[in-house]
Tab-separated table of C-alpha atoms in Angstrom:
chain	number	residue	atom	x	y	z
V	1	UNK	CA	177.257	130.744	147.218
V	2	UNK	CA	178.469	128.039	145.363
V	3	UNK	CA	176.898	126.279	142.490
V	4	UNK	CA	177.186	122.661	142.017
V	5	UNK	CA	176.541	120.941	138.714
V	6	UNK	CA	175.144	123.807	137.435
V	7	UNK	CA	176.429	127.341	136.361
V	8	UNK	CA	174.937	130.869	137.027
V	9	UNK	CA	173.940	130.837	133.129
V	10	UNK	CA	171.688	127.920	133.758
V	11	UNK	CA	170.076	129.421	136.778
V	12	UNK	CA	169.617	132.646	134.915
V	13	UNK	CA	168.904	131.068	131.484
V	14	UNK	CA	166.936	127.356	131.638
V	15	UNK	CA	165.947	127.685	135.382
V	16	UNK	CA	163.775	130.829	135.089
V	17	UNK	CA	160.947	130.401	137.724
V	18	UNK	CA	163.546	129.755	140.037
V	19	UNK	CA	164.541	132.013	142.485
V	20	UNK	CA	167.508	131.870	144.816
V	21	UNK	CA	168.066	134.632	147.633
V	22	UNK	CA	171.091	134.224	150.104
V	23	UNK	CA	172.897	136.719	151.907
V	24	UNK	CA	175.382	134.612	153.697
V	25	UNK	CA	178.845	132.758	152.940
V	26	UNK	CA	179.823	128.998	151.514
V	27	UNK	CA	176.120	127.662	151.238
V	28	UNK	CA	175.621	125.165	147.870
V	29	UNK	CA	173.201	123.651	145.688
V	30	UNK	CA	173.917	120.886	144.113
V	31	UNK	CA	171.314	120.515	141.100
V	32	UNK	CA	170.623	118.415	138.304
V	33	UNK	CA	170.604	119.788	134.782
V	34	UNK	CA	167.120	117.879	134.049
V	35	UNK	CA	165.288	119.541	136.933
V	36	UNK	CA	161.925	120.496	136.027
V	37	UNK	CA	161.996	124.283	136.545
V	38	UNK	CA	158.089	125.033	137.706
V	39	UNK	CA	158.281	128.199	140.583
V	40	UNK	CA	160.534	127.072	143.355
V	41	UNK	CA	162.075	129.397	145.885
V	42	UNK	CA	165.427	128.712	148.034
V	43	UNK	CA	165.938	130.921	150.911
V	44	UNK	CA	169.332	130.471	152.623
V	45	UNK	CA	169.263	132.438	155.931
V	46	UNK	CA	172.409	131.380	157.263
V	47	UNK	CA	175.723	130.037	156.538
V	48	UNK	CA	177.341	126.197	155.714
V	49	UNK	CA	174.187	124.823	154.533
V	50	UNK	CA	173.454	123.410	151.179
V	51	UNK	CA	170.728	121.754	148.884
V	52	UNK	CA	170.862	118.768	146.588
V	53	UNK	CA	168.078	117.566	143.947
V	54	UNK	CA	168.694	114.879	141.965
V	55	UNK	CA	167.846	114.080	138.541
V	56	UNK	CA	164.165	114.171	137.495
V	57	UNK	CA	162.674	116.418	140.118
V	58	UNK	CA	159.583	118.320	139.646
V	59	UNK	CA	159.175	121.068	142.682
V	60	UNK	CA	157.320	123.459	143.307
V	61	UNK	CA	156.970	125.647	146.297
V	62	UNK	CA	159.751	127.515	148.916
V	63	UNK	CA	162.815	125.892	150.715
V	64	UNK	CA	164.400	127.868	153.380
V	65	UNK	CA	167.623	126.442	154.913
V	66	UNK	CA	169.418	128.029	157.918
V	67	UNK	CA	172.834	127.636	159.235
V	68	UNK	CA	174.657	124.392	159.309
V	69	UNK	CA	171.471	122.820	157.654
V	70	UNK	CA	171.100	120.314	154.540
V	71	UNK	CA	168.230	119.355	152.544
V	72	UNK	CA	168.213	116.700	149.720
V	73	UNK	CA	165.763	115.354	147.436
V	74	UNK	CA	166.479	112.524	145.757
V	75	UNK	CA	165.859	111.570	141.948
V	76	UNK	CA	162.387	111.514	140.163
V	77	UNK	CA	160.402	113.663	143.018
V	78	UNK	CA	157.439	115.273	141.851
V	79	UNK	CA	154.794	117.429	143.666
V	80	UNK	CA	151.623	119.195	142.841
V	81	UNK	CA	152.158	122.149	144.589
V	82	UNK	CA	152.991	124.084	147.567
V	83	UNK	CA	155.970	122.165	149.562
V	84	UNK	CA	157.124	124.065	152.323
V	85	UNK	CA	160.695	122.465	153.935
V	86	UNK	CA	161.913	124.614	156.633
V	87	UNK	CA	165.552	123.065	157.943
V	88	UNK	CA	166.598	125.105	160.943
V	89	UNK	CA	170.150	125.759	162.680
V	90	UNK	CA	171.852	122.120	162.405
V	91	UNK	CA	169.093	120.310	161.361
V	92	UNK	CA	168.782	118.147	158.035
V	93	UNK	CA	165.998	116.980	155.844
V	94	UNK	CA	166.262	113.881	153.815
V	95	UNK	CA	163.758	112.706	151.115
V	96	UNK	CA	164.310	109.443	148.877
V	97	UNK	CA	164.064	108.499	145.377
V	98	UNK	CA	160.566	108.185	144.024
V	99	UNK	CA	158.385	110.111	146.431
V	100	UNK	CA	155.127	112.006	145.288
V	101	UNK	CA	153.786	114.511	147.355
V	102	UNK	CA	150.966	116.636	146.827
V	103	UNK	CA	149.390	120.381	147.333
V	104	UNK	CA	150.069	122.096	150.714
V	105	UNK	CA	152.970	119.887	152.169
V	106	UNK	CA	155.151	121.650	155.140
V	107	UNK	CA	158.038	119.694	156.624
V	108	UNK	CA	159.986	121.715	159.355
V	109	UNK	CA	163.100	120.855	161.892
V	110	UNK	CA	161.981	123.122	164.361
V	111	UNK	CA	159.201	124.870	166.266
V	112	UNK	CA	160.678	128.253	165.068
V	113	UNK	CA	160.831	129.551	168.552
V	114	UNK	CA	162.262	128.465	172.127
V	115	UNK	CA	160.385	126.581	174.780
V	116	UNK	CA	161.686	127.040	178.082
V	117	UNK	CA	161.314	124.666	181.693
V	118	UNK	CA	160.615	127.571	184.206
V	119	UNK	CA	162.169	126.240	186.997
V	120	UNK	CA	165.509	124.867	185.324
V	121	UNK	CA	165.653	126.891	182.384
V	122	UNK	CA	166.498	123.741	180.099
V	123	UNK	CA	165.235	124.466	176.396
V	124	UNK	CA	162.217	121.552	176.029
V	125	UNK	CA	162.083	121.686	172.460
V	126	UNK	CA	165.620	121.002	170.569
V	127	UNK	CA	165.669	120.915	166.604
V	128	UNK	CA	165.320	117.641	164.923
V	129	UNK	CA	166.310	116.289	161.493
V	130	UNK	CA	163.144	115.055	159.778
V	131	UNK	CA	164.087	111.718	157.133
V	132	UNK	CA	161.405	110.671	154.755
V	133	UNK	CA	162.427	107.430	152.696
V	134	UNK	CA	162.496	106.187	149.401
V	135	UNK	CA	158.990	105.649	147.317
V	136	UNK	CA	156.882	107.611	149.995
V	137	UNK	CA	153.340	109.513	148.646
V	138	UNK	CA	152.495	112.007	150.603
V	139	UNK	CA	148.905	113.456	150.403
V	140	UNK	CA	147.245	116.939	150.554
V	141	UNK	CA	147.907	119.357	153.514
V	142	UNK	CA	150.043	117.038	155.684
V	143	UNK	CA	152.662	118.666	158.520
V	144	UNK	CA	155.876	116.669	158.836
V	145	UNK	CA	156.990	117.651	162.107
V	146	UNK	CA	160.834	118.116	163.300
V	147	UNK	CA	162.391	114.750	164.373
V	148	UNK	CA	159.528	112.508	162.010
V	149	UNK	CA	160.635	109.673	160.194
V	150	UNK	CA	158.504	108.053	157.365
V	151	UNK	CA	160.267	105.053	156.286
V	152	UNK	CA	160.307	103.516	152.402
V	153	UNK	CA	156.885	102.934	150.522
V	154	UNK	CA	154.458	104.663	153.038
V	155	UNK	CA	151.496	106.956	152.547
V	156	UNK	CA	150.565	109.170	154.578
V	157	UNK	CA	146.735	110.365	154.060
V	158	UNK	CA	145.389	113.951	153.584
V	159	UNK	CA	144.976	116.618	156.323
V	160	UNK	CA	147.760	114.336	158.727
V	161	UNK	CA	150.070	115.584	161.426
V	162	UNK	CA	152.983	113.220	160.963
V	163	UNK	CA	155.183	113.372	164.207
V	164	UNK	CA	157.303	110.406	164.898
V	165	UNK	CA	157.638	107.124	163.394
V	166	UNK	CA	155.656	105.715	160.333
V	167	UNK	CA	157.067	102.324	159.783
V	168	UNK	CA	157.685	101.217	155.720
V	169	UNK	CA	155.150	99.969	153.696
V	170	UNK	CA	152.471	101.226	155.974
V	171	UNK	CA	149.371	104.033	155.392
V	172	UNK	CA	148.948	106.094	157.976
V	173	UNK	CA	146.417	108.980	158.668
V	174	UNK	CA	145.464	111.624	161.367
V	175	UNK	CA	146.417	113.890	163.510
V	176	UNK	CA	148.204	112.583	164.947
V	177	UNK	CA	148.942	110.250	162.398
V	178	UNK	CA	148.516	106.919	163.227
V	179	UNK	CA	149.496	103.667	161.059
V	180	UNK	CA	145.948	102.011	159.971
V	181	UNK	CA	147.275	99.327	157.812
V	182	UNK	CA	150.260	97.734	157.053
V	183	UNK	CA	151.959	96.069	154.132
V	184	UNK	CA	151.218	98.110	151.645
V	185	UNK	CA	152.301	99.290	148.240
V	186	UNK	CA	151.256	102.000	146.232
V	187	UNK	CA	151.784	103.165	142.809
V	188	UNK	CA	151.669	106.266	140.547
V	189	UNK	CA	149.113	105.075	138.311
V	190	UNK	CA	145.371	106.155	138.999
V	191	UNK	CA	143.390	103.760	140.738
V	192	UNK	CA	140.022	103.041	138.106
V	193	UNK	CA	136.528	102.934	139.666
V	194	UNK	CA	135.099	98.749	140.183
């Protein structure tokens, strides 16, 4: 495993309540000096894959990359606690700059196991990437489904089951979730009561 930006010192030394477990060849993590070291765990279960934070990050929770697989956070993410990202054989997960998420979050680019058409044998349910934009908040026990895209400034609302499209600026809630208003902006500040 390769280390990018950061050396096994650090990882052993400043980044204490983080654990990394790999037992494969030329995966990488590419990881900013001024990550916020809280409990996160990074499984790599396969081979060629790699994770990226950027700068600023605040994670906590368990990432678990497979073969051929890439996940990147961008700079200044910060959950509360609990993110689950599962990235499965050849799949990718992408999340912007800015982006909030909260307790209980699980993102995953597969359904773990194969679906099969009985008569044709054709697999019905192929691993997806799942890309979540810049400036996105999303709330308490949501499931990002494989092949999701939630696009810059959108929130997606507690206890949601996002699988598909949620255009930008848009809130969106459910399960499925559904987009129930539009134009939108959000920000990190607490709202105060009227």
């Amino acid at each position: 495993m390769q280390l990018i930006g950061i050396d096994e010192f650090l990882v052993k030394n400043k980044f204490k309540n983080t654990s990394i477990n790999h037992k494969h060849h030329n995966n990488k993590i590419f990881l900013d000096q001024r990550f916020h070291d809280k409990k996160l765990t990074v499984n790599f279960l396969g081979e060629n894959a790699s994770l990226s934070i950027g700068k600023n990050c605040n994670i906590q929770g368990v990432i678990t990359i497979s073969n051929n697989s890439n996940v990147h956070i961008g700079d200044n993410f910060s959950s509360t606690g609990g993110v689950t990202i599962l990235a499965r054989d050849d799949c990718n997960v992408s999340i912007g700059n800015d982006c909030m998420f909260a307790t209980s979050i699980l993102i995953r680019t597969s359904d773990e196991h194969s679906i099969f058409d009985m008569e044709t044998g054709i697999l019905l349910n192929h691993n997806k990437d799942v890309s979540i934009g810049n400036h996105v908040w999303i709330c308490d026990n949501v499931l990002v489904l494989k092949g999701s895209i939630i696009e810059d400034g959108s929130v997606v609302g507690a206890r949601s089951l996002v699988s598909g499209l949620i255009d930008q600026n848009s809130l969106a809630v459910g399960s499925p979730a559904k987009v129930v208003k539009r134009n939108i902006y959000w920000s990190r500040e607490r709202a105060s009561k009227q």
